[in-house]
mmCIF file of C-alpha atoms and ligand atoms in Angstrom:
data_model
loop_
_atom_site.group_PDB
_atom_site.id
_atom_site.type_symbol
_atom_site.label_atom_id
_atom_site.label_comp_id
_atom_site.label_asym_id
_atom_site.label_seq_id
_atom_site.Cartn_x
_atom_site.Cartn_y
_atom_site.Cartn_z
ATOM 1 C CA UNK A 1 -38.914 74.062 -75.308
ATOM 2 C CA UNK A 2 -38.469 75.932 -71.998
ATOM 3 C CA UNK A 3 -41.768 77.425 -70.902
ATOM 4 C CA UNK A 4 -42.443 79.969 -68.144
ATOM 5 C CA UNK A 5 -45.809 80.877 -66.665
ATOM 6 C CA UNK A 6 -46.266 84.617 -66.155
ATOM 7 C CA UNK A 7 -48.851 86.701 -64.369
ATOM 8 C CA UNK A 8 -49.009 90.157 -65.943
ATOM 9 C CA UNK A 9 -50.340 93.057 -63.846
ATOM 10 C CA UNK A 10 -50.403 96.177 -66.021
ATOM 11 C CA UNK A 11 -52.191 98.233 -63.319
ATOM 12 C CA UNK A 12 -52.954 101.938 -63.589
ATOM 13 C CA UNK A 13 -51.881 105.072 -65.437
ATOM 14 C CA UNK A 14 -48.876 104.469 -67.677
ATOM 15 C CA UNK A 15 -48.564 100.905 -66.291
ATOM 16 C CA UNK A 16 -50.483 99.281 -69.186
ATOM 17 C CA UNK A 17 -48.494 101.287 -71.780
ATOM 18 C CA UNK A 18 -45.046 100.359 -70.505
ATOM 19 C CA UNK A 19 -46.126 96.757 -69.878
ATOM 20 C CA UNK A 20 -47.352 96.378 -73.461
ATOM 21 C CA UNK A 21 -44.022 97.705 -74.729
ATOM 22 C CA UNK A 22 -42.147 95.258 -72.466
ATOM 23 C CA UNK A 23 -44.265 92.345 -73.737
ATOM 24 C CA UNK A 24 -43.330 93.268 -77.318
ATOM 25 C CA UNK A 25 -39.688 92.969 -76.241
ATOM 26 C CA UNK A 26 -40.464 89.655 -74.546
ATOM 27 C CA UNK A 27 -41.947 88.318 -77.821
ATOM 28 C CA UNK A 28 -38.696 89.167 -79.585
ATOM 29 C CA UNK A 29 -36.590 87.581 -76.822
ATOM 30 C CA UNK A 30 -38.615 84.336 -76.974
ATOM 31 C CA UNK A 31 -38.239 84.173 -80.733
ATOM 32 C CA UNK A 32 -34.493 84.677 -80.622
ATOM 33 C CA UNK A 33 -33.635 82.525 -77.610
ATOM 34 C CA UNK A 34 -36.140 79.701 -78.078
ATOM 35 C CA UNK A 35 -38.361 79.681 -75.029
ATOM 36 C CA UNK A 36 -42.049 80.371 -74.541
ATOM 37 C CA UNK A 37 -44.313 81.949 -71.943
ATOM 38 C CA UNK A 38 -47.933 81.414 -70.895
ATOM 39 C CA UNK A 39 -49.231 84.833 -69.823
ATOM 40 C CA UNK A 40 -52.295 85.579 -67.720
ATOM 41 C CA UNK A 41 -53.328 89.187 -67.333
ATOM 42 C CA UNK A 42 -54.640 90.110 -63.879
ATOM 43 C CA UNK A 43 -56.755 93.285 -63.715
ATOM 44 C CA UNK A 44 -55.660 94.643 -60.317
ATOM 45 C CA UNK A 45 -55.677 98.406 -59.834
ATOM 46 C CA UNK A 46 -57.919 101.454 -59.551
ATOM 47 C CA UNK A 47 -60.582 100.412 -62.093
ATOM 48 C CA UNK A 48 -61.016 96.999 -60.543
ATOM 49 C CA UNK A 49 -61.097 98.487 -57.046
ATOM 50 C CA UNK A 50 -63.661 101.156 -57.947
ATOM 51 C CA UNK A 51 -65.884 98.599 -59.686
ATOM 52 C CA UNK A 52 -65.693 95.811 -57.110
ATOM 53 C CA UNK A 53 -64.223 97.271 -53.907
ATOM 54 C CA UNK A 54 -61.604 94.514 -54.094
ATOM 55 C CA UNK A 55 -57.885 94.868 -53.565
ATOM 56 C CA UNK A 56 -55.872 91.652 -53.394
ATOM 57 C CA UNK A 57 -58.282 88.831 -52.653
ATOM 58 C CA UNK A 58 -57.218 85.396 -51.388
ATOM 59 C CA UNK A 59 -58.361 83.914 -54.679
ATOM 60 C CA UNK A 60 -56.174 86.253 -56.753
ATOM 61 C CA UNK A 61 -53.285 85.672 -54.338
ATOM 62 C CA UNK A 62 -53.622 81.923 -54.840
ATOM 63 C CA UNK A 63 -53.738 82.195 -58.617
ATOM 64 C CA UNK A 64 -50.732 84.563 -58.709
ATOM 65 C CA UNK A 65 -48.908 82.094 -56.504
ATOM 66 C CA UNK A 66 -48.892 79.510 -59.298
ATOM 67 C CA UNK A 67 -46.975 81.765 -61.747
ATOM 68 C CA UNK A 68 -43.209 81.460 -62.231
ATOM 69 C CA UNK A 69 -42.941 85.268 -62.106
ATOM 70 C CA UNK A 70 -45.075 88.402 -62.042
ATOM 71 C CA UNK A 71 -44.548 91.300 -64.455
ATOM 72 C CA UNK A 72 -45.916 94.466 -62.895
ATOM 73 C CA UNK A 73 -46.660 97.868 -64.438
ATOM 74 C CA UNK A 74 -47.701 100.489 -61.886
ATOM 75 C CA UNK A 75 -50.429 101.001 -59.301
ATOM 76 C CA UNK A 76 -51.929 104.264 -58.023
ATOM 77 C CA UNK A 77 -54.605 106.675 -59.161
ATOM 78 C CA UNK A 78 -55.856 110.137 -58.184
ATOM 79 C CA UNK A 79 -59.360 108.571 -58.157
ATOM 80 C CA UNK A 80 -58.481 106.592 -55.028
ATOM 81 C CA UNK A 81 -57.274 107.949 -51.675
ATOM 82 C CA UNK A 82 -53.438 107.707 -51.578
ATOM 83 C CA UNK A 83 -52.227 104.605 -49.795
ATOM 84 C CA UNK A 84 -55.211 102.332 -50.426
ATOM 85 C CA UNK A 85 -53.984 100.771 -53.670
ATOM 86 C CA UNK A 86 -50.289 101.051 -52.823
ATOM 87 C CA UNK A 87 -50.643 99.334 -49.475
ATOM 88 C CA UNK A 88 -53.518 97.041 -50.465
ATOM 89 C CA UNK A 89 -51.864 95.758 -53.634
ATOM 90 C CA UNK A 90 -48.120 96.441 -53.992
ATOM 91 C CA UNK A 91 -47.070 96.115 -50.366
ATOM 92 C CA UNK A 92 -49.500 93.279 -49.777
ATOM 93 C CA UNK A 93 -48.093 91.392 -52.780
ATOM 94 C CA UNK A 94 -44.513 91.896 -51.614
ATOM 95 C CA UNK A 95 -45.461 90.550 -48.190
ATOM 96 C CA UNK A 96 -47.735 87.686 -49.229
ATOM 97 C CA UNK A 97 -45.321 86.506 -51.905
ATOM 98 C CA UNK A 98 -42.459 86.742 -49.401
ATOM 99 C CA UNK A 99 -40.460 88.896 -51.766
ATOM 100 C CA UNK A 100 -37.646 89.289 -49.297
ATOM 101 C CA UNK A 101 -35.653 91.883 -51.164
ATOM 102 C CA UNK A 102 -36.152 94.611 -53.694
ATOM 103 C CA UNK A 103 -33.198 94.628 -56.029
ATOM 104 C CA UNK A 104 -32.554 98.006 -57.620
ATOM 105 C CA UNK A 105 -29.637 98.438 -59.987
ATOM 106 C CA UNK A 106 -28.134 101.897 -60.399
ATOM 107 C CA UNK A 107 -26.250 101.773 -63.663
ATOM 108 C CA UNK A 108 -25.560 104.570 -66.079
ATOM 109 C CA UNK A 109 -25.385 103.148 -69.596
ATOM 110 C CA UNK A 110 -22.988 104.403 -72.247
ATOM 111 C CA UNK A 111 -24.364 107.443 -74.098
ATOM 112 C CA UNK A 112 -27.291 108.041 -71.719
ATOM 113 C CA UNK A 113 -27.452 111.604 -70.344
ATOM 114 C CA UNK A 114 -27.443 112.044 -66.563
ATOM 115 C CA UNK A 115 -28.252 115.234 -64.659
ATOM 116 C CA UNK A 116 -25.163 114.657 -62.487
ATOM 117 C CA UNK A 117 -22.382 116.756 -64.040
ATOM 118 C CA UNK A 118 -19.256 114.822 -64.893
ATOM 119 C CA UNK A 119 -20.665 111.383 -64.053
ATOM 120 C CA UNK A 120 -19.479 108.615 -66.390
ATOM 121 C CA UNK A 121 -20.750 105.034 -66.906
ATOM 122 C CA UNK A 122 -17.468 103.645 -65.573
ATOM 123 C CA UNK A 123 -18.179 105.342 -62.232
ATOM 124 C CA UNK A 124 -21.822 104.368 -61.920
ATOM 125 C CA UNK A 125 -22.566 100.647 -61.639
ATOM 126 C CA UNK A 126 -23.956 99.575 -58.297
ATOM 127 C CA UNK A 127 -26.904 97.608 -56.963
ATOM 128 C CA UNK A 128 -29.068 98.484 -54.003
ATOM 129 C CA UNK A 129 -30.537 95.545 -52.068
ATOM 130 C CA UNK A 130 -33.545 96.868 -50.174
ATOM 131 C CA UNK A 131 -35.113 94.713 -47.429
ATOM 132 C CA UNK A 132 -38.656 94.424 -48.748
ATOM 133 C CA UNK A 133 -41.008 93.081 -46.097
ATOM 134 C CA UNK A 134 -40.584 94.966 -42.843
ATOM 135 C CA UNK A 135 -38.964 98.016 -41.209
ATOM 136 C CA UNK A 136 -41.419 100.936 -41.256
ATOM 137 C CA UNK A 137 -43.438 99.122 -43.952
ATOM 138 C CA UNK A 138 -45.074 96.707 -41.499
ATOM 139 C CA UNK A 139 -47.942 99.231 -41.140
ATOM 140 C CA UNK A 140 -47.993 98.836 -37.380
ATOM 141 C CA UNK A 141 -48.758 101.739 -35.114
ATOM 142 C CA UNK A 142 -51.509 103.581 -33.380
ATOM 143 C CA UNK A 143 -53.095 106.976 -32.934
ATOM 144 C CA UNK A 144 -54.649 108.272 -29.744
ATOM 145 C CA UNK A 145 -56.768 111.410 -29.332
ATOM 146 C CA UNK A 146 -57.597 111.297 -33.038
ATOM 147 C CA UNK A 147 -59.349 114.418 -34.305
ATOM 148 C CA UNK A 148 -57.847 116.683 -31.634
ATOM 149 C CA UNK A 149 -54.650 118.667 -31.418
ATOM 150 C CA UNK A 150 -53.600 116.345 -28.601
ATOM 151 C CA UNK A 151 -53.280 113.609 -31.213
ATOM 152 C CA UNK A 152 -50.348 111.214 -30.800
ATOM 153 C CA UNK A 153 -49.197 108.983 -33.660
ATOM 154 C CA UNK A 154 -46.863 106.057 -33.127
ATOM 155 C CA UNK A 155 -45.464 104.370 -36.242
ATOM 156 C CA UNK A 156 -43.367 101.327 -35.621
ATOM 157 C CA UNK A 157 -40.417 99.892 -37.479
ATOM 158 C CA UNK A 158 -39.972 96.151 -37.081
ATOM 159 C CA UNK A 159 -36.644 94.459 -37.728
ATOM 160 C CA UNK A 160 -36.311 90.699 -37.362
ATOM 161 C CA UNK A 161 -33.037 88.800 -37.511
ATOM 162 C CA UNK A 162 -34.740 86.404 -39.944
ATOM 163 C CA UNK A 163 -35.684 89.013 -42.575
ATOM 164 C CA UNK A 164 -32.522 91.078 -42.194
ATOM 165 C CA UNK A 165 -30.358 87.970 -42.469
ATOM 166 C CA UNK A 166 -31.961 86.775 -45.701
ATOM 167 C CA UNK A 167 -31.539 90.237 -47.260
ATOM 168 C CA UNK A 168 -27.939 90.571 -46.086
ATOM 169 C CA UNK A 169 -27.063 87.032 -47.199
ATOM 170 C CA UNK A 170 -28.399 87.738 -50.698
ATOM 171 C CA UNK A 171 -26.401 90.972 -50.798
ATOM 172 C CA UNK A 172 -23.187 89.098 -49.903
ATOM 173 C CA UNK A 173 -23.935 86.466 -52.540
ATOM 174 C CA UNK A 174 -24.460 89.130 -55.183
ATOM 175 C CA UNK A 175 -21.320 91.001 -54.118
ATOM 176 C CA UNK A 176 -19.330 87.788 -54.384
ATOM 177 C CA UNK A 177 -20.138 87.479 -58.118
ATOM 178 C CA UNK A 178 -19.493 91.202 -58.664
ATOM 179 C CA UNK A 179 -16.685 93.415 -57.357
ATOM 180 C CA UNK A 180 -16.759 91.834 -53.890
ATOM 181 C CA UNK A 181 -17.636 94.956 -51.982
ATOM 182 C CA UNK A 182 -20.700 95.281 -49.735
ATOM 183 C CA UNK A 183 -21.833 98.462 -47.960
ATOM 184 C CA UNK A 184 -24.400 98.537 -45.172
ATOM 185 C CA UNK A 185 -26.478 101.733 -45.261
ATOM 186 C CA UNK A 186 -28.391 102.578 -42.070
ATOM 187 C CA UNK A 187 -28.617 105.186 -39.323
ATOM 188 C CA UNK A 188 -26.919 103.351 -36.491
ATOM 189 C CA UNK A 189 -26.066 106.591 -34.652
ATOM 190 C CA UNK A 190 -29.756 107.304 -33.982
ATOM 191 C CA UNK A 191 -31.737 104.092 -34.587
ATOM 192 C CA UNK A 192 -29.524 102.224 -32.162
ATOM 193 C CA UNK A 193 -31.713 99.151 -31.642
ATOM 194 C CA UNK A 194 -32.407 98.384 -35.293
ATOM 195 C CA UNK A 195 -28.929 99.580 -36.258
ATOM 196 C CA UNK A 196 -27.236 97.152 -33.869
ATOM 197 C CA UNK A 197 -29.306 94.261 -35.215
ATOM 198 C CA UNK A 198 -28.346 95.094 -38.811
ATOM 199 C CA UNK A 199 -24.671 95.524 -37.859
ATOM 200 C CA UNK A 200 -24.590 92.221 -35.976
ATOM 201 C CA UNK A 201 -26.260 90.398 -38.882
ATOM 202 C CA UNK A 202 -23.661 91.902 -41.267
ATOM 203 C CA UNK A 203 -20.815 90.550 -39.104
ATOM 204 C CA UNK A 204 -22.391 87.132 -38.545
ATOM 205 C CA UNK A 205 -23.249 86.528 -42.214
ATOM 206 C CA UNK A 206 -19.916 88.015 -43.311
ATOM 207 C CA UNK A 207 -18.110 85.036 -41.789
ATOM 208 C CA UNK A 208 -19.506 82.946 -44.648
ATOM 209 C CA UNK A 209 -18.105 85.374 -47.257
ATOM 210 C CA UNK A 210 -14.520 86.090 -46.213
ATOM 211 C CA UNK A 211 -13.556 87.443 -49.657
ATOM 212 C CA UNK A 212 -16.207 90.204 -49.626
ATOM 213 C CA UNK A 213 -14.931 93.508 -48.262
ATOM 214 C CA UNK A 214 -17.476 95.419 -46.169
ATOM 215 C CA UNK A 215 -18.133 99.035 -45.343
ATOM 216 C CA UNK A 216 -20.753 101.108 -43.509
ATOM 217 C CA UNK A 217 -22.362 104.444 -44.531
ATOM 218 C CA UNK A 218 -25.093 106.398 -42.709
ATOM 219 C CA UNK A 219 -28.148 107.005 -44.886
ATOM 220 C CA UNK A 220 -27.796 110.801 -44.800
ATOM 221 C CA UNK A 221 -24.164 110.551 -45.887
ATOM 222 C CA UNK A 222 -25.311 108.122 -48.608
ATOM 223 C CA UNK A 223 -27.379 110.951 -50.123
ATOM 224 C CA UNK A 224 -24.171 112.919 -50.490
ATOM 225 C CA UNK A 225 -21.883 110.070 -51.651
ATOM 226 C CA UNK A 226 -24.297 108.593 -54.176
ATOM 227 C CA UNK A 227 -24.338 111.516 -56.634
ATOM 228 C CA UNK A 228 -20.762 112.631 -55.914
ATOM 229 C CA UNK A 229 -18.853 109.342 -55.792
ATOM 230 C CA UNK A 230 -21.029 106.369 -56.774
ATOM 231 C CA UNK A 231 -17.864 104.485 -57.781
ATOM 232 C CA UNK A 232 -17.203 103.710 -54.126
ATOM 233 C CA UNK A 233 -20.206 101.334 -54.125
ATOM 234 C CA UNK A 234 -20.717 97.878 -55.600
ATOM 235 C CA UNK A 235 -23.593 96.296 -53.616
ATOM 236 C CA UNK A 236 -25.420 98.323 -50.949
ATOM 237 C CA UNK A 237 -27.773 96.623 -48.493
ATOM 238 C CA UNK A 238 -30.303 98.665 -46.561
ATOM 239 C CA UNK A 239 -33.557 98.866 -44.647
ATOM 240 C CA UNK A 240 -36.926 99.099 -46.445
ATOM 241 C CA UNK A 241 -37.591 102.832 -45.961
ATOM 242 C CA UNK A 242 -33.988 103.959 -46.494
ATOM 243 C CA UNK A 243 -33.950 101.786 -49.614
ATOM 244 C CA UNK A 244 -37.131 103.399 -50.918
ATOM 245 C CA UNK A 245 -35.610 106.857 -50.547
ATOM 246 C CA UNK A 246 -32.067 106.310 -51.779
ATOM 247 C CA UNK A 247 -33.202 104.362 -54.855
ATOM 248 C CA UNK A 248 -35.122 107.381 -56.190
ATOM 249 C CA UNK A 249 -31.840 109.271 -55.907
ATOM 250 C CA UNK A 250 -30.134 106.336 -57.605
ATOM 251 C CA UNK A 251 -32.640 106.543 -60.465
ATOM 252 C CA UNK A 252 -31.655 110.157 -61.061
ATOM 253 C CA UNK A 253 -28.009 109.130 -61.534
ATOM 254 C CA UNK A 254 -29.121 106.704 -64.265
ATOM 255 C CA UNK A 255 -31.010 109.361 -66.200
ATOM 256 C CA UNK A 256 -34.306 109.490 -64.328
ATOM 257 C CA UNK A 257 -37.143 107.451 -62.893
ATOM 258 C CA UNK A 258 -38.267 106.240 -66.338
ATOM 259 C CA UNK A 259 -35.058 104.261 -66.739
ATOM 260 C CA UNK A 260 -34.876 102.523 -63.360
ATOM 261 C CA UNK A 261 -35.842 98.871 -62.905
ATOM 262 C CA UNK A 262 -36.497 96.663 -59.929
ATOM 263 C CA UNK A 263 -37.061 93.082 -58.909
ATOM 264 C CA UNK A 264 -38.985 92.032 -55.814
ATOM 265 C CA UNK A 265 -37.291 88.704 -55.253
ATOM 266 C CA UNK A 266 -38.625 85.689 -53.439
ATOM 267 C CA UNK A 267 -35.424 83.899 -52.457
ATOM 268 C CA UNK A 268 -36.725 80.505 -51.347
ATOM 269 C CA UNK A 269 -38.859 79.618 -54.377
ATOM 270 C CA UNK A 270 -42.036 79.441 -52.249
ATOM 271 C CA UNK A 271 -43.780 82.165 -54.273
ATOM 272 C CA UNK A 272 -43.119 84.055 -57.496
ATOM 273 C CA UNK A 273 -40.897 87.115 -57.703
ATOM 274 C CA UNK A 274 -42.263 90.345 -59.170
ATOM 275 C CA UNK A 275 -40.577 92.781 -61.534
ATOM 276 C CA UNK A 276 -41.585 96.420 -61.819
ATOM 277 C CA UNK A 277 -40.240 99.693 -63.127
ATOM 278 C CA UNK A 278 -39.712 102.019 -60.168
ATOM 279 C CA UNK A 279 -41.625 104.935 -61.683
ATOM 280 C CA UNK A 280 -45.244 105.045 -60.571
ATOM 281 C CA UNK A 281 -48.462 105.265 -62.574
ATOM 282 C CA UNK A 282 -47.794 108.908 -63.674
ATOM 283 C CA UNK A 283 -51.511 109.684 -64.215
ATOM 284 C CA UNK A 284 -50.688 113.146 -65.591
ATOM 285 C CA UNK A 285 -49.166 111.645 -68.751
ATOM 286 C CA UNK A 286 -51.185 108.418 -68.982
ATOM 287 C CA UNK A 287 -52.578 107.598 -72.411
ATOM 288 C CA UNK A 288 -50.253 109.915 -74.325
ATOM 289 C CA UNK A 289 -47.457 107.491 -75.125
ATOM 290 C CA UNK A 290 -44.968 109.701 -73.308
ATOM 291 C CA UNK A 291 -43.749 107.206 -70.733
ATOM 292 C CA UNK A 292 -40.296 105.777 -71.270
ATOM 293 C CA UNK A 293 -40.617 101.966 -71.403
ATOM 294 C CA UNK A 294 -36.945 101.432 -70.480
ATOM 295 C CA UNK A 295 -37.626 100.847 -66.766
ATOM 296 C CA UNK A 296 -40.248 98.236 -67.652
ATOM 297 C CA UNK A 297 -37.973 96.601 -70.250
ATOM 298 C CA UNK A 298 -34.993 96.455 -67.876
ATOM 299 C CA UNK A 299 -37.325 94.951 -65.249
ATOM 300 C CA UNK A 300 -38.292 92.359 -67.852
ATOM 301 C CA UNK A 301 -34.562 91.691 -68.300
ATOM 302 C CA UNK A 302 -34.213 91.095 -64.574
ATOM 303 C CA UNK A 303 -37.201 88.761 -64.701
ATOM 304 C CA UNK A 304 -35.571 86.727 -67.459
ATOM 305 C CA UNK A 305 -32.327 86.531 -65.473
ATOM 306 C CA UNK A 306 -34.319 85.326 -62.491
ATOM 307 C CA UNK A 307 -36.039 82.661 -64.615
ATOM 308 C CA UNK A 308 -32.634 81.368 -65.714
ATOM 309 C CA UNK A 309 -32.805 82.895 -69.213
ATOM 310 C CA UNK A 310 -29.460 84.595 -68.758
ATOM 311 C CA UNK A 311 -28.664 85.164 -72.425
ATOM 312 C CA UNK A 312 -32.090 86.632 -73.160
ATOM 313 C CA UNK A 313 -31.781 88.814 -70.067
ATOM 314 C CA UNK A 314 -28.447 90.224 -71.184
ATOM 315 C CA UNK A 315 -29.804 90.813 -74.704
ATOM 316 C CA UNK A 316 -32.823 92.732 -73.368
ATOM 317 C CA UNK A 317 -30.504 94.877 -71.293
ATOM 318 C CA UNK A 318 -28.118 95.668 -74.120
ATOM 319 C CA UNK A 319 -30.928 96.403 -76.626
ATOM 320 C CA UNK A 320 -32.662 98.710 -74.135
ATOM 321 C CA UNK A 321 -29.422 100.524 -73.331
ATOM 322 C CA UNK A 322 -28.633 100.981 -77.029
ATOM 323 C CA UNK A 323 -32.058 102.469 -77.797
ATOM 324 C CA UNK A 324 -31.852 104.737 -74.738
ATOM 325 C CA UNK A 325 -28.498 106.093 -75.850
ATOM 326 C CA UNK A 326 -30.049 107.262 -79.126
ATOM 327 C CA UNK A 327 -32.995 109.152 -77.620
ATOM 328 C CA UNK A 328 -33.047 112.951 -77.754
ATOM 329 C CA UNK A 329 -34.735 113.024 -74.315
ATOM 330 C CA UNK A 330 -35.428 110.360 -71.709
ATOM 331 C CA UNK A 331 -39.071 111.197 -71.013
ATOM 332 C CA UNK A 332 -42.139 112.904 -72.422
ATOM 333 C CA UNK A 333 -42.847 114.196 -75.888
ATOM 334 C CA UNK A 334 -39.178 115.019 -76.416
ATOM 335 C CA UNK A 335 -38.340 111.289 -76.721
ATOM 336 C CA UNK A 336 -39.497 111.654 -80.341
ATOM 337 C CA UNK A 337 -41.310 108.296 -80.322
ATOM 338 C CA UNK A 338 -44.189 106.809 -78.370
ATOM 339 C CA UNK A 339 -43.877 104.257 -75.573
ATOM 340 C CA UNK A 340 -44.996 101.472 -77.907
ATOM 341 C CA UNK A 341 -42.726 102.606 -80.765
ATOM 342 C CA UNK A 342 -39.800 102.492 -78.371
ATOM 343 C CA UNK A 343 -40.815 98.989 -77.285
ATOM 344 C CA UNK A 344 -40.807 97.979 -80.954
ATOM 345 C CA UNK A 345 -37.419 99.634 -81.477
ATOM 346 C CA UNK A 346 -35.939 97.735 -78.525
ATOM 347 C CA UNK A 347 -37.491 94.495 -79.819
ATOM 348 C CA UNK A 348 -36.027 95.070 -83.310
ATOM 349 C CA UNK A 349 -32.583 95.855 -81.862
ATOM 350 C CA UNK A 350 -32.742 92.639 -79.855
ATOM 351 C CA UNK A 351 -33.775 90.601 -82.903
ATOM 352 C CA UNK A 352 -30.912 92.024 -84.987
ATOM 353 C CA UNK A 353 -28.462 91.404 -82.148
ATOM 354 C CA UNK A 354 -26.863 94.702 -83.125
ATOM 355 C CA UNK A 355 -26.476 96.283 -79.667
ATOM 356 C CA UNK A 356 -23.031 96.302 -78.053
ATOM 357 C CA UNK A 357 -22.715 93.677 -75.310
ATOM 358 C CA UNK A 358 -22.894 95.043 -71.798
ATOM 359 C CA UNK A 359 -20.029 93.845 -69.667
ATOM 360 C CA UNK A 360 -20.745 92.846 -66.089
ATOM 361 C CA UNK A 361 -24.474 92.587 -66.803
ATOM 362 C CA UNK A 362 -26.516 92.449 -63.621
ATOM 363 C CA UNK A 363 -29.177 90.536 -65.520
ATOM 364 C CA UNK A 364 -26.764 87.685 -66.119
ATOM 365 C CA UNK A 365 -25.310 87.907 -62.617
ATOM 366 C CA UNK A 366 -28.825 87.429 -61.350
ATOM 367 C CA UNK A 367 -29.216 84.249 -63.364
ATOM 368 C CA UNK A 368 -26.059 83.004 -61.672
ATOM 369 C CA UNK A 369 -26.963 84.096 -58.143
ATOM 370 C CA UNK A 370 -30.445 82.607 -58.435
ATOM 371 C CA UNK A 371 -28.901 79.331 -59.574
ATOM 372 C CA UNK A 372 -29.994 79.504 -63.201
ATOM 373 C CA UNK A 373 -27.931 79.684 -66.408
ATOM 374 C CA UNK A 374 -24.283 80.322 -65.856
ATOM 375 C CA UNK A 375 -23.568 82.532 -68.834
ATOM 376 C CA UNK A 376 -20.467 84.545 -69.618
ATOM 377 C CA UNK A 377 -20.744 88.040 -68.090
HETATM 378 C C1 IPM B 1 -41.507 101.968 -54.571
HETATM 379 C C2 IPM B 1 -42.725 102.802 -54.266
HETATM 380 C C3 IPM B 1 -43.590 102.065 -53.248
HETATM 381 C C4 IPM B 1 -42.758 101.899 -51.984
HETATM 382 C C5 IPM B 1 -44.934 102.748 -52.963
HETATM 383 C C6 IPM B 1 -45.719 102.999 -54.210
HETATM 384 C C7 IPM B 1 -45.747 101.970 -51.950
HETATM 385 O O1 IPM B 1 -42.350 104.071 -53.819
HETATM 386 O O2 IPM B 1 -41.667 100.846 -55.051
HETATM 387 O O3 IPM B 1 -40.392 102.464 -54.330
HETATM 388 O O4 IPM B 1 -42.752 102.775 -51.114
HETATM 389 O O5 IPM B 1 -42.117 100.856 -51.853
HETATM 390 MG MG1 MG B 2 -40.272 104.432 -53.956
#
């Protein structure tokens, strides 16, 4: 039987709730598709930090490194100064595990309400490939004259050909199994140094993918095009900070942050990839069962695609989409069922196999791009 080793990091706030729901769906997927997982829960987050003062130790890094994949809930707590847990755990994990890209699908499923008037599922199916290790996220910079009004802060953005090339190459590969259209999103009219590097990498890598059509959009214009005409995009590749910002906008198109999934992908197999819903820890609603588990479940689907379980991945996606389409509201008390009940509903839908198949499933495309199962999609 195929067996995968998982590290599970439920984290803070609603993280443990949505992770538990996703694991219920994973149980159902294993049962139906005949594979197993060995799961180790790792208690990183605010509680652990407040008790021990530890963030991501070398020992934990080494043990996480032996997993086939990491399933992540959320990190962040009002009990800890903003930035400590986020930078010390999430960003540190992305960097140490060499998770070169953050893959963020923006897909509106059939029957799911979106706040964008007139938007239809047929017009909203794109994927944002966010460079995940550098840009403004390198945490390099300096402050002089601290504590005075003469203070000067310099925050650097680092762009290496190496990291940009691996992100852009992945984006081309993904575009070539999709609609063969790749858009670079940047701000080349102002950030001329970084912009030129990204543009040159796009051209150089593009020679290896002659059948992929390319396009360029400034990040500010992207904020206008994304809600108004998302159909013009298939795969979008962008810098770390721009990717952070535009993917929250992308989540809105899909119905909200609770629905959006992501995969932090290690592309060379040296370390595990990590899958996380893009909503944060939402401490204001933690413990009430009001968090939508869809983002966590769709992230689980991406994880399964990455592990080569393409059929299970597609089934998780279609079951999640079917349950979402039936909800009276996409978040909070109005969902009419708790986080865990929704996890159980998605699991039952998956077991029955009753959800309509999703065509062009990203989850299955991922299995193909990562060199796993080549399933029909
Ligand atoms: C995200 C989050 C993180 C980021 C934060 C929590 C550090 O906003 O995953 O989009 O900026 O990458
Ligand atoms: Mg973000």
